[in-house]
mmCIF file of C-alpha atoms and ligand atoms in Angstrom:
data_model
loop_
_atom_site.group_PDB
_atom_site.id
_atom_site.type_symbol
_atom_site.label_atom_id
_atom_site.label_comp_id
_atom_site.label_asym_id
_atom_site.label_seq_id
_atom_site.Cartn_x
_atom_site.Cartn_y
_atom_site.Cartn_z
ATOM 1 C CA UNK A 1 0.298 -0.137 -0.382
ATOM 2 C CA UNK A 2 0.583 3.459 -0.568
ATOM 3 C CA UNK A 3 1.525 4.534 3.064
ATOM 4 C CA UNK A 4 1.629 8.157 5.552
ATOM 5 C CA UNK A 5 4.569 7.206 7.683
ATOM 6 C CA UNK A 6 4.735 9.936 10.005
ATOM 7 C CA UNK A 7 7.117 9.313 13.697
ATOM 8 C CA UNK A 8 6.425 10.776 16.837
ATOM 9 C CA UNK A 9 8.816 11.494 19.896
ATOM 10 C CA UNK A 10 12.210 9.242 20.333
ATOM 11 C CA UNK A 11 11.239 5.867 19.608
ATOM 12 C CA UNK A 12 8.775 6.666 16.939
ATOM 13 C CA UNK A 13 10.925 8.517 14.430
ATOM 14 C CA UNK A 14 13.849 6.045 14.713
ATOM 15 C CA UNK A 15 11.976 3.454 13.271
ATOM 16 C CA UNK A 16 9.641 5.067 10.625
ATOM 17 C CA UNK A 17 13.559 6.189 9.776
ATOM 18 C CA UNK A 18 14.340 1.942 10.035
ATOM 19 C CA UNK A 19 11.639 1.708 7.789
ATOM 20 C CA UNK A 20 13.393 4.334 5.804
ATOM 21 C CA UNK A 21 15.604 3.034 4.953
ATOM 22 C CA UNK A 22 14.509 -1.332 5.281
ATOM 23 C CA UNK A 23 12.669 -0.363 2.208
ATOM 24 C CA UNK A 24 14.942 1.898 0.141
ATOM 25 C CA UNK A 25 17.432 -0.917 1.272
ATOM 26 C CA UNK A 26 14.870 -3.344 -0.712
ATOM 27 C CA UNK A 27 13.453 -1.296 -3.543
ATOM 28 C CA UNK A 28 10.093 -1.319 -2.099
ATOM 29 C CA UNK A 29 8.211 2.095 -2.571
ATOM 30 C CA UNK A 30 5.873 2.399 1.151
ATOM 31 C CA UNK A 31 6.358 5.168 2.180
ATOM 32 C CA UNK A 32 4.742 7.990 -0.328
ATOM 33 C CA UNK A 33 4.799 10.982 2.926
ATOM 34 C CA UNK A 34 7.539 10.481 5.868
ATOM 35 C CA UNK A 35 7.451 12.960 8.676
ATOM 36 C CA UNK A 36 8.936 13.667 12.383
ATOM 37 C CA UNK A 37 7.574 15.186 15.210
ATOM 38 C CA UNK A 38 9.314 15.605 18.092
ATOM 39 C CA UNK A 39 9.234 18.250 21.274
ATOM 40 C CA UNK A 40 12.746 17.557 21.517
ATOM 41 C CA UNK A 41 15.602 19.275 19.554
ATOM 42 C CA UNK A 42 17.936 16.684 19.661
ATOM 43 C CA UNK A 43 16.013 14.562 19.038
ATOM 44 C CA UNK A 44 14.834 15.889 15.705
ATOM 45 C CA UNK A 45 18.575 15.409 14.618
ATOM 46 C CA UNK A 46 18.509 11.703 14.877
ATOM 47 C CA UNK A 47 17.537 10.433 12.074
ATOM 48 C CA UNK A 48 19.648 9.485 8.814
ATOM 49 C CA UNK A 49 16.833 8.528 5.972
ATOM 50 C CA UNK A 50 13.940 11.962 6.721
ATOM 51 C CA UNK A 51 14.595 14.843 4.926
ATOM 52 C CA UNK A 52 15.031 18.082 6.981
ATOM 53 C CA UNK A 53 12.124 19.968 5.670
ATOM 54 C CA UNK A 54 9.778 16.628 6.944
ATOM 55 C CA UNK A 55 11.237 16.896 10.638
ATOM 56 C CA UNK A 56 8.672 19.185 12.807
ATOM 57 C CA UNK A 57 9.023 20.656 16.580
ATOM 58 C CA UNK A 58 6.427 20.937 18.983
ATOM 59 C CA UNK A 59 6.325 22.964 22.258
ATOM 60 C CA UNK A 60 9.281 25.186 21.679
ATOM 61 C CA UNK A 61 7.677 27.780 23.249
ATOM 62 C CA UNK A 62 5.655 25.689 25.693
ATOM 63 C CA UNK A 63 7.157 26.890 29.696
ATOM 64 C CA UNK A 64 8.150 22.627 30.473
ATOM 65 C CA UNK A 65 8.980 21.529 27.176
ATOM 66 C CA UNK A 66 10.776 24.595 25.221
ATOM 67 C CA UNK A 67 12.969 22.601 22.646
ATOM 68 C CA UNK A 68 14.054 19.759 25.728
ATOM 69 C CA UNK A 69 11.546 17.865 25.546
ATOM 70 C CA UNK A 70 8.829 16.661 28.001
ATOM 71 C CA UNK A 71 10.405 14.685 30.673
ATOM 72 C CA UNK A 72 8.641 11.617 30.212
ATOM 73 C CA UNK A 73 5.232 13.464 31.219
ATOM 74 C CA UNK A 74 2.527 12.271 28.587
ATOM 75 C CA UNK A 75 -0.053 15.331 30.170
ATOM 76 C CA UNK A 76 2.060 17.762 29.100
ATOM 77 C CA UNK A 77 3.038 15.831 25.470
ATOM 78 C CA UNK A 78 -0.444 15.032 24.508
ATOM 79 C CA UNK A 79 -0.672 19.301 25.938
ATOM 80 C CA UNK A 80 1.967 19.914 23.548
ATOM 81 C CA UNK A 81 0.038 18.785 20.444
ATOM 82 C CA UNK A 82 -2.505 20.409 20.712
ATOM 83 C CA UNK A 83 -1.216 23.933 21.535
ATOM 84 C CA UNK A 84 1.088 23.734 18.621
ATOM 85 C CA UNK A 85 -2.279 22.333 16.384
ATOM 86 C CA UNK A 86 -1.805 24.825 13.634
ATOM 87 C CA UNK A 87 1.479 24.071 13.196
ATOM 88 C CA UNK A 88 0.749 20.208 13.072
ATOM 89 C CA UNK A 89 -2.128 20.754 10.600
ATOM 90 C CA UNK A 90 0.238 22.704 8.325
ATOM 91 C CA UNK A 91 2.838 19.968 8.094
ATOM 92 C CA UNK A 92 0.211 17.918 6.989
ATOM 93 C CA UNK A 93 -1.351 20.515 4.432
ATOM 94 C CA UNK A 94 2.514 19.933 2.249
ATOM 95 C CA UNK A 95 1.317 16.347 1.813
ATOM 96 C CA UNK A 96 -1.572 14.933 -0.783
ATOM 97 C CA UNK A 97 -2.609 12.809 1.541
ATOM 98 C CA UNK A 98 -4.808 10.882 -1.642
ATOM 99 C CA UNK A 99 -2.172 10.179 -3.178
ATOM 100 C CA UNK A 100 -1.812 7.469 0.118
ATOM 101 C CA UNK A 101 -4.072 4.486 0.866
ATOM 102 C CA UNK A 102 -3.820 4.623 4.739
ATOM 103 C CA UNK A 103 -1.639 6.668 7.627
ATOM 104 C CA UNK A 104 0.729 5.255 10.059
ATOM 105 C CA UNK A 105 1.901 6.375 13.081
ATOM 106 C CA UNK A 106 4.787 5.053 15.088
ATOM 107 C CA UNK A 107 5.512 5.723 18.663
ATOM 108 C CA UNK A 108 6.954 4.164 21.514
ATOM 109 C CA UNK A 109 4.148 4.710 24.094
ATOM 110 C CA UNK A 110 6.736 4.437 27.867
ATOM 111 C CA UNK A 111 7.553 7.473 27.604
ATOM 112 C CA UNK A 112 6.010 11.134 26.861
ATOM 113 C CA UNK A 113 5.777 12.926 24.016
ATOM 114 C CA UNK A 114 5.236 9.697 21.756
ATOM 115 C CA UNK A 115 1.962 8.150 24.006
ATOM 116 C CA UNK A 116 0.888 11.984 25.292
ATOM 117 C CA UNK A 117 1.463 13.606 21.862
ATOM 118 C CA UNK A 118 0.971 10.954 19.388
ATOM 119 C CA UNK A 119 -2.244 10.317 20.336
ATOM 120 C CA UNK A 120 -3.461 14.042 19.921
ATOM 121 C CA UNK A 121 -2.100 13.754 16.147
ATOM 122 C CA UNK A 122 -4.051 10.686 15.285
ATOM 123 C CA UNK A 123 -7.549 11.814 16.716
ATOM 124 C CA UNK A 124 -7.078 15.245 14.482
ATOM 125 C CA UNK A 125 -5.453 13.501 11.230
ATOM 126 C CA UNK A 126 -8.884 10.791 11.209
ATOM 127 C CA UNK A 127 -10.899 14.198 11.554
ATOM 128 C CA UNK A 128 -8.690 15.373 8.358
ATOM 129 C CA UNK A 129 -8.664 12.201 6.341
ATOM 130 C CA UNK A 130 -11.321 9.417 5.565
ATOM 131 C CA UNK A 131 -8.345 6.683 4.322
ATOM 132 C CA UNK A 132 -7.989 4.605 7.653
ATOM 133 C CA UNK A 133 -4.949 5.405 10.241
ATOM 134 C CA UNK A 134 -2.489 2.686 12.268
ATOM 135 C CA UNK A 135 -0.867 2.886 14.729
ATOM 136 C CA UNK A 136 2.620 1.300 15.457
ATOM 137 C CA UNK A 137 3.389 0.932 19.290
ATOM 138 C CA UNK A 138 6.832 -0.077 21.778
ATOM 139 C CA UNK A 139 5.535 -1.477 24.524
ATOM 140 C CA UNK A 140 7.809 -0.743 27.863
ATOM 141 C CA UNK A 141 9.682 -3.701 28.809
ATOM 142 C CA UNK A 142 9.610 -4.638 32.812
ATOM 143 C CA UNK A 143 12.397 -4.080 33.347
ATOM 144 C CA UNK A 144 11.716 -0.177 32.745
ATOM 145 C CA UNK A 145 9.891 0.467 36.054
ATOM 146 C CA UNK A 146 6.127 1.852 37.245
ATOM 147 C CA UNK A 147 6.186 4.960 34.916
ATOM 148 C CA UNK A 148 6.306 3.850 31.862
ATOM 149 C CA UNK A 149 4.030 1.253 32.597
ATOM 150 C CA UNK A 150 1.704 4.051 33.593
ATOM 151 C CA UNK A 151 2.454 6.047 30.742
ATOM 152 C CA UNK A 152 1.771 3.558 28.587
ATOM 153 C CA UNK A 153 -1.618 0.915 29.419
ATOM 154 C CA UNK A 154 -3.204 4.952 29.518
ATOM 155 C CA UNK A 155 -1.333 5.858 25.935
ATOM 156 C CA UNK A 156 -2.124 2.728 24.907
ATOM 157 C CA UNK A 157 -6.467 2.594 25.850
ATOM 158 C CA UNK A 158 -6.284 5.999 23.109
ATOM 159 C CA UNK A 159 -4.247 5.365 20.762
ATOM 160 C CA UNK A 160 -6.277 1.660 20.595
ATOM 161 C CA UNK A 161 -9.569 4.224 20.506
ATOM 162 C CA UNK A 162 -8.812 6.132 18.381
ATOM 163 C CA UNK A 163 -6.504 4.461 15.230
ATOM 164 C CA UNK A 164 -8.287 1.448 12.781
ATOM 165 C CA UNK A 165 -5.809 -0.511 14.153
ATOM 166 C CA UNK A 166 -2.714 -0.984 16.497
ATOM 167 C CA UNK A 167 -0.073 -3.489 16.048
ATOM 168 C CA UNK A 168 1.777 -3.490 18.776
ATOM 169 C CA UNK A 169 5.785 -3.606 19.042
ATOM 170 C CA UNK A 170 6.894 -5.248 23.437
ATOM 171 C CA UNK A 171 9.776 -4.612 24.048
ATOM 172 C CA UNK A 172 9.901 -7.066 26.992
ATOM 173 C CA UNK A 173 9.775 -10.012 24.288
ATOM 174 C CA UNK A 174 13.163 -8.584 22.113
ATOM 175 C CA UNK A 175 15.436 -6.717 24.736
ATOM 176 C CA UNK A 176 18.756 -9.696 24.145
ATOM 177 C CA UNK A 177 20.496 -9.567 27.440
ATOM 178 C CA UNK A 178 24.567 -9.174 27.201
ATOM 179 C CA UNK A 179 23.462 -5.770 24.824
ATOM 180 C CA UNK A 180 24.048 -2.131 25.811
ATOM 181 C CA UNK A 181 20.085 -0.456 25.440
ATOM 182 C CA UNK A 182 21.289 1.470 22.043
ATOM 183 C CA UNK A 183 22.534 -1.210 20.539
ATOM 184 C CA UNK A 184 19.356 -3.281 21.397
ATOM 185 C CA UNK A 185 17.464 -1.151 20.310
ATOM 186 C CA UNK A 186 19.320 -0.785 17.005
ATOM 187 C CA UNK A 187 18.100 -4.779 16.435
ATOM 188 C CA UNK A 188 14.647 -3.931 17.783
ATOM 189 C CA UNK A 189 13.857 -1.288 15.259
ATOM 190 C CA UNK A 190 15.348 -3.309 12.769
ATOM 191 C CA UNK A 191 13.770 -6.401 13.325
ATOM 192 C CA UNK A 192 10.115 -4.496 13.251
ATOM 193 C CA UNK A 193 10.869 -2.814 10.638
ATOM 194 C CA UNK A 194 11.660 -5.457 8.304
ATOM 195 C CA UNK A 195 8.066 -6.792 9.336
ATOM 196 C CA UNK A 196 6.268 -3.930 9.200
ATOM 197 C CA UNK A 197 7.886 -2.542 5.548
ATOM 198 C CA UNK A 198 7.887 -6.731 4.293
ATOM 199 C CA UNK A 199 3.226 -6.567 5.351
ATOM 200 C CA UNK A 200 2.103 -3.275 4.193
ATOM 201 C CA UNK A 201 4.748 -2.773 0.803
ATOM 202 C CA UNK A 202 3.213 -5.897 -0.428
ATOM 203 C CA UNK A 203 1.645 -5.042 -3.542
ATOM 204 C CA UNK A 204 4.011 -1.759 -3.989
ATOM 205 C CA UNK A 205 5.602 -1.277 -7.890
ATOM 206 C CA UNK A 206 7.295 0.874 -9.624
ATOM 207 C CA UNK A 207 5.640 -1.000 -13.270
ATOM 208 C CA UNK A 208 2.456 -2.808 -13.191
ATOM 209 C CA UNK A 209 2.551 -6.685 -12.639
ATOM 210 C CA UNK A 210 1.125 -9.417 -14.088
ATOM 211 C CA UNK A 211 1.327 -11.525 -10.824
ATOM 212 C CA UNK A 212 -1.856 -13.877 -10.626
ATOM 213 C CA UNK A 213 -2.138 -14.346 -6.870
ATOM 214 C CA UNK A 214 -0.161 -10.529 -5.831
ATOM 215 C CA UNK A 215 -1.041 -8.866 -2.500
ATOM 216 C CA UNK A 216 -3.646 -5.905 -2.866
ATOM 217 C CA UNK A 217 -3.772 -3.311 -0.412
ATOM 218 C CA UNK A 218 -7.172 -3.480 0.162
ATOM 219 C CA UNK A 219 -6.770 -6.902 1.520
ATOM 220 C CA UNK A 220 -4.328 -5.414 3.768
ATOM 221 C CA UNK A 221 -6.820 -3.212 4.759
ATOM 222 C CA UNK A 222 -9.487 -5.725 5.009
ATOM 223 C CA UNK A 223 -7.584 -8.026 8.079
ATOM 224 C CA UNK A 224 -6.151 -4.444 9.744
ATOM 225 C CA UNK A 225 -9.892 -3.105 10.002
ATOM 226 C CA UNK A 226 -11.223 -4.208 13.204
ATOM 227 C CA UNK A 227 -10.246 -1.291 15.314
ATOM 228 C CA UNK A 228 -8.067 -3.762 18.012
ATOM 229 C CA UNK A 229 -4.503 -5.012 18.413
ATOM 230 C CA UNK A 230 -2.362 -6.713 16.192
ATOM 231 C CA UNK A 231 0.986 -8.654 16.454
ATOM 232 C CA UNK A 232 3.331 -9.602 13.418
ATOM 233 C CA UNK A 233 4.840 -12.702 12.597
ATOM 234 C CA UNK A 234 8.209 -13.109 10.513
ATOM 235 C CA UNK A 235 10.580 -15.641 9.593
ATOM 236 C CA UNK A 236 12.677 -15.327 5.929
ATOM 237 C CA UNK A 237 15.046 -17.822 4.478
ATOM 238 C CA UNK A 238 17.824 -16.750 1.598
ATOM 239 C CA UNK A 239 17.620 -18.042 -1.855
ATOM 240 C CA UNK A 240 20.428 -16.422 -3.378
ATOM 241 C CA UNK A 241 22.411 -14.313 -1.447
ATOM 242 C CA UNK A 242 23.892 -11.267 -2.934
ATOM 243 C CA UNK A 243 26.627 -10.591 -0.091
ATOM 244 C CA UNK A 244 24.449 -7.443 0.737
ATOM 245 C CA UNK A 245 26.611 -6.739 4.014
ATOM 246 C CA UNK A 246 23.796 -3.401 5.224
ATOM 247 C CA UNK A 247 20.675 -6.205 3.843
ATOM 248 C CA UNK A 248 22.099 -9.001 5.614
ATOM 249 C CA UNK A 249 22.034 -6.915 9.227
ATOM 250 C CA UNK A 250 18.079 -6.567 8.676
ATOM 251 C CA UNK A 251 18.055 -10.759 7.965
ATOM 252 C CA UNK A 252 21.010 -12.396 9.848
ATOM 253 C CA UNK A 253 18.161 -13.642 12.872
ATOM 254 C CA UNK A 254 15.814 -15.571 11.903
ATOM 255 C CA UNK A 255 17.383 -17.625 8.750
ATOM 256 C CA UNK A 256 15.816 -21.314 8.061
ATOM 257 C CA UNK A 257 17.303 -23.456 6.153
ATOM 258 C CA UNK A 258 16.573 -24.785 2.627
ATOM 259 C CA UNK A 259 14.125 -27.584 2.106
ATOM 260 C CA UNK A 260 13.582 -29.298 -1.204
ATOM 261 C CA UNK A 261 10.924 -28.303 -2.510
ATOM 262 C CA UNK A 262 9.179 -24.504 -3.126
ATOM 263 C CA UNK A 263 5.331 -25.730 -1.985
ATOM 264 C CA UNK A 264 6.903 -26.877 1.422
ATOM 265 C CA UNK A 265 9.229 -24.530 1.478
ATOM 266 C CA UNK A 266 6.667 -21.822 1.925
ATOM 267 C CA UNK A 267 4.723 -23.975 4.117
ATOM 268 C CA UNK A 268 7.106 -24.362 6.214
ATOM 269 C CA UNK A 269 7.932 -20.712 6.191
ATOM 270 C CA UNK A 270 4.708 -19.850 6.927
ATOM 271 C CA UNK A 271 4.722 -21.858 9.813
ATOM 272 C CA UNK A 272 8.008 -20.338 11.325
ATOM 273 C CA UNK A 273 6.769 -17.131 11.330
ATOM 274 C CA UNK A 274 3.437 -17.978 13.017
ATOM 275 C CA UNK A 275 5.652 -20.085 15.874
ATOM 276 C CA UNK A 276 8.074 -16.792 15.486
ATOM 277 C CA UNK A 277 8.317 -14.225 18.558
ATOM 278 C CA UNK A 278 5.419 -11.850 17.302
ATOM 279 C CA UNK A 279 5.960 -8.863 18.018
ATOM 280 C CA UNK A 280 3.261 -8.688 20.671
ATOM 281 C CA UNK A 281 3.109 -12.315 22.228
ATOM 282 C CA UNK A 282 -0.369 -13.579 21.844
ATOM 283 C CA UNK A 283 -2.653 -16.358 21.579
ATOM 284 C CA UNK A 284 -2.456 -16.482 18.599
ATOM 285 C CA UNK A 285 -5.709 -18.343 18.242
ATOM 286 C CA UNK A 286 -7.304 -15.335 19.854
ATOM 287 C CA UNK A 287 -6.521 -12.920 16.804
ATOM 288 C CA UNK A 288 -9.978 -12.418 14.901
ATOM 289 C CA UNK A 289 -8.249 -11.453 11.430
ATOM 290 C CA UNK A 290 -4.940 -13.050 9.704
ATOM 291 C CA UNK A 291 -3.357 -12.629 6.604
ATOM 292 C CA UNK A 292 0.043 -13.951 5.371
ATOM 293 C CA UNK A 293 2.883 -12.251 2.918
ATOM 294 C CA UNK A 294 5.202 -14.194 1.262
ATOM 295 C CA UNK A 295 7.315 -12.333 -0.688
ATOM 296 C CA UNK A 296 10.631 -13.370 -3.068
ATOM 297 C CA UNK A 297 11.816 -13.553 -6.523
ATOM 298 C CA UNK A 298 8.388 -14.937 -8.102
ATOM 299 C CA UNK A 299 10.097 -18.630 -9.271
ATOM 300 C CA UNK A 300 10.536 -18.868 -5.873
ATOM 301 C CA UNK A 301 6.846 -18.248 -5.212
ATOM 302 C CA UNK A 302 4.105 -21.509 -5.140
ATOM 303 C CA UNK A 303 0.431 -21.593 -5.338
ATOM 304 C CA UNK A 304 0.425 -24.691 -3.886
ATOM 305 C CA UNK A 305 1.968 -23.755 -0.972
ATOM 306 C CA UNK A 306 0.249 -20.581 0.091
ATOM 307 C CA UNK A 307 -2.809 -22.329 -0.296
ATOM 308 C CA UNK A 308 -2.042 -24.990 2.586
ATOM 309 C CA UNK A 309 0.089 -22.395 4.549
ATOM 310 C CA UNK A 310 -3.523 -21.064 4.093
ATOM 311 C CA UNK A 311 -5.350 -23.955 5.267
ATOM 312 C CA UNK A 312 -2.989 -23.963 8.507
ATOM 313 C CA UNK A 313 -3.412 -20.574 9.161
ATOM 314 C CA UNK A 314 -7.656 -20.827 9.130
ATOM 315 C CA UNK A 315 -7.471 -23.453 11.604
ATOM 316 C CA UNK A 316 -4.778 -22.321 14.367
ATOM 317 C CA UNK A 317 -6.431 -19.376 13.911
ATOM 318 C CA UNK A 318 -9.466 -21.025 14.065
ATOM 319 C CA UNK A 319 -11.430 -17.790 11.432
ATOM 320 C CA UNK A 320 -12.202 -18.363 7.727
ATOM 321 C CA UNK A 321 -10.619 -14.456 7.731
ATOM 322 C CA UNK A 322 -7.362 -15.470 6.367
ATOM 323 C CA UNK A 323 -6.531 -13.682 3.268
ATOM 324 C CA UNK A 324 -2.666 -14.490 1.178
ATOM 325 C CA UNK A 325 -1.048 -13.208 -1.295
ATOM 326 C CA UNK A 326 1.760 -12.554 -3.157
ATOM 327 C CA UNK A 327 5.052 -9.894 -3.097
ATOM 328 C CA UNK A 328 6.309 -11.154 -5.501
ATOM 329 C CA UNK A 329 10.410 -9.260 -6.028
ATOM 330 C CA UNK A 330 12.512 -10.148 -9.138
ATOM 331 C CA UNK A 331 15.746 -9.768 -7.444
ATOM 332 C CA UNK A 332 15.392 -10.594 -3.752
ATOM 333 C CA UNK A 333 17.500 -12.255 -2.534
ATOM 334 C CA UNK A 334 15.544 -13.927 0.445
ATOM 335 C CA UNK A 335 12.729 -15.116 0.119
ATOM 336 C CA UNK A 336 9.656 -14.120 3.555
ATOM 337 C CA UNK A 337 6.475 -15.419 4.936
ATOM 338 C CA UNK A 338 4.733 -12.328 7.453
ATOM 339 C CA UNK A 339 1.804 -13.373 8.819
ATOM 340 C CA UNK A 340 -0.466 -10.121 10.555
ATOM 341 C CA UNK A 341 -2.513 -11.608 13.070
ATOM 342 C CA UNK A 342 -5.385 -8.919 13.248
ATOM 343 C CA UNK A 343 -7.013 -8.261 17.112
ATOM 344 C CA UNK A 344 -5.939 -10.943 19.412
ATOM 345 C CA UNK A 345 -7.243 -10.668 22.357
ATOM 346 C CA UNK A 346 -4.873 -12.337 24.797
ATOM 347 C CA UNK A 347 -2.219 -10.658 25.083
ATOM 348 C CA UNK A 348 0.068 -11.302 29.149
ATOM 349 C CA UNK A 349 1.586 -8.153 29.077
ATOM 350 C CA UNK A 350 -1.226 -6.075 28.116
ATOM 351 C CA UNK A 351 -2.284 -7.147 30.987
ATOM 352 C CA UNK A 352 0.999 -7.327 33.391
ATOM 353 C CA UNK A 353 1.407 -3.429 31.800
ATOM 354 C CA UNK A 354 -1.654 -2.323 33.263
ATOM 355 C CA UNK A 355 -1.303 -4.174 36.659
ATOM 356 C CA UNK A 356 2.408 -2.377 36.986
ATOM 357 C CA UNK A 357 0.721 0.886 35.757
ATOM 358 C CA UNK A 358 -2.182 0.532 39.333
ATOM 359 C CA UNK A 359 0.708 -0.415 41.553
ATOM 360 C CA UNK A 360 2.923 2.566 40.136
ATOM 361 C CA UNK A 361 -0.093 5.073 40.145
ATOM 362 C CA UNK A 362 -1.149 4.391 43.815
ATOM 363 C CA UNK A 363 2.501 4.322 45.126
ATOM 364 C CA UNK A 364 2.145 8.081 43.149
ATOM 365 C CA UNK A 365 -0.436 9.053 44.957
ATOM 366 C CA UNK A 366 1.186 7.829 48.325
ATOM 367 C CA UNK A 367 3.826 9.047 47.565
ATOM 368 C CA UNK A 368 2.411 12.835 46.779
ATOM 369 C CA UNK A 369 -0.536 12.949 50.161
ATOM 370 C CA UNK A 370 2.717 12.733 52.390
ATOM 371 C CA UNK A 371 5.076 15.254 50.723
ATOM 372 C CA UNK A 372 3.361 17.927 52.034
ATOM 373 C CA UNK A 373 3.912 17.405 54.973
ATOM 374 C CA UNK A 374 7.084 15.995 54.728
ATOM 375 C CA UNK A 375 8.710 19.053 53.789
ATOM 376 C CA UNK A 376 6.800 21.264 56.189
ATOM 377 C CA UNK A 377 8.207 19.482 58.747
ATOM 378 C CA UNK A 378 11.382 19.277 57.569
ATOM 379 C CA UNK A 379 12.269 23.046 57.428
ATOM 380 C CA UNK A 380 9.968 23.588 60.258
ATOM 381 C CA UNK A 381 11.744 23.991 63.610
ATOM 382 C CA UNK A 382 10.298 21.221 66.040
ATOM 383 C CA UNK A 383 8.585 24.330 68.490
ATOM 384 C CA UNK A 384 7.386 26.406 65.500
ATOM 385 C CA UNK A 385 9.417 29.243 67.382
ATOM 386 C CA UNK A 386 10.886 30.306 64.134
ATOM 387 C CA UNK A 387 8.470 32.462 61.362
ATOM 388 C CA UNK A 388 9.328 32.992 57.536
ATOM 389 C CA UNK A 389 10.460 35.915 55.568
ATOM 390 C CA UNK A 390 7.442 35.885 53.926
HETATM 391 P P1 GDP B 401 9.640 9.995 24.044
HETATM 392 O O1 GDP B 401 10.499 10.808 22.681
HETATM 393 O O2 GDP B 401 8.974 11.296 25.165
HETATM 394 O O3 GDP B 401 8.417 9.411 23.402
HETATM 395 O O4 GDP B 401 10.122 8.477 24.602
HETATM 396 P P2 GDP B 401 11.120 7.835 23.978
HETATM 397 O O5 GDP B 401 10.164 7.558 22.362
HETATM 398 O O6 GDP B 401 12.225 7.604 24.439
HETATM 399 O O7 GDP B 401 9.999 7.179 24.470
HETATM 400 C C1 GDP B 401 10.812 5.933 25.709
HETATM 401 C C2 GDP B 401 10.017 4.578 25.926
HETATM 402 O O8 GDP B 401 10.316 4.127 24.341
HETATM 403 C C3 GDP B 401 10.323 3.128 26.869
HETATM 404 O O9 GDP B 401 10.021 2.541 26.690
HETATM 405 C C4 GDP B 401 12.528 3.162 25.873
HETATM 406 O O10 GDP B 401 12.053 1.744 25.965
HETATM 407 C C5 GDP B 401 11.343 2.762 24.689
HETATM 408 N N1 GDP B 401 12.390 3.085 23.366
HETATM 409 C C6 GDP B 401 13.792 4.678 23.328
HETATM 410 N N2 GDP B 401 13.508 4.120 21.853
HETATM 411 C C7 GDP B 401 13.738 3.171 21.646
HETATM 412 C C8 GDP B 401 14.066 2.514 20.252
HETATM 413 O O11 GDP B 401 14.264 2.869 19.660
HETATM 414 N N3 GDP B 401 13.252 1.431 19.908
HETATM 415 C C9 GDP B 401 12.470 0.801 20.672
HETATM 416 N N4 GDP B 401 12.379 -0.478 20.343
HETATM 417 N N5 GDP B 401 12.008 1.262 22.462
HETATM 418 C C10 GDP B 401 12.541 2.308 22.056
#
């Protein structure tokens, strides 16, 4: 599909940047318009693939932001976006949105800017355009503590209530041991970009394709049209390694062995994708709809393989709403299967974040209640004999 892609906040912008990088490395044509929005001037300098004039700073006159971010305060993030809505609208005015099939807003839910400002931006986009607006959101890891969990539990409701679909990525499930946080994020963003671009970029080519079974953007829109939360599975195998170092970095973690015939290979690949680490760990059978995209050189694509994989997923997910299609890529050096599980309802991480958030909220309220008393006790002498100056 043709996508308008907007990153809000630090993580959201990095993810959009990675999507554009992966897209250009694989000659895909997904992101027709990109934009990043942030309250922190320094974070706006980080992307490598976003044009300068598509980077929007908001809140630089807000007294709690002033171009330095919102300090993880989700309410300030939302307030800043509301105050600067005219500026955000003006930035959208430059975009001929009628060229796109949908809009994707990416953000992390654990910080302040993405989790607070992105839902405000999404609400405005829903008012301005008829096209579906999807969210792509990063859930904080348990290890990050109570405040990010509280931000995420609040922001998740706003995201899901205002988007046509919310695709989730769980930092907890994707954290690798022995890496620095920065290295970890880099790898996670690459994994996420690979999945999302392979999925949403299916069916977009420079020239019209004659592929019989080609994926159409209306199939993707149909599968996402559940107003719920989605998760993505992915697996790939090299078919003709061209030694492209940069691109190989997008692959190394999910290689599988070649199998003998292409139908069996495809069937195995799709099963592998469903049983792989999902962007949001969930009970697969709780999904409402599913979609399979098989991307690779036309010679590797087998209609029989895709059909039997589709039947298998129909049983696994226990739904008749399973769509499947090819994404032929003449010069591709990998065969990839991506499976979208739409409207998954059994996801232990979301329940765990909500529990952590409730605990954090209670602790914050308790601390606020005793704070004034503690300060008064600290600055006053024991018998109240000394008066303040003013
Ligand atoms: P914001 O600019 O205020 O929205 O703040 P961030 O986007 O940095 O949000 C902080 C949350 O995002 C925390 O839960 C971090 O773990 C997570 N985070 C920050 N950077 C990345 C990243 O590059 N990738 C991923 N997956 N998560 C990130």
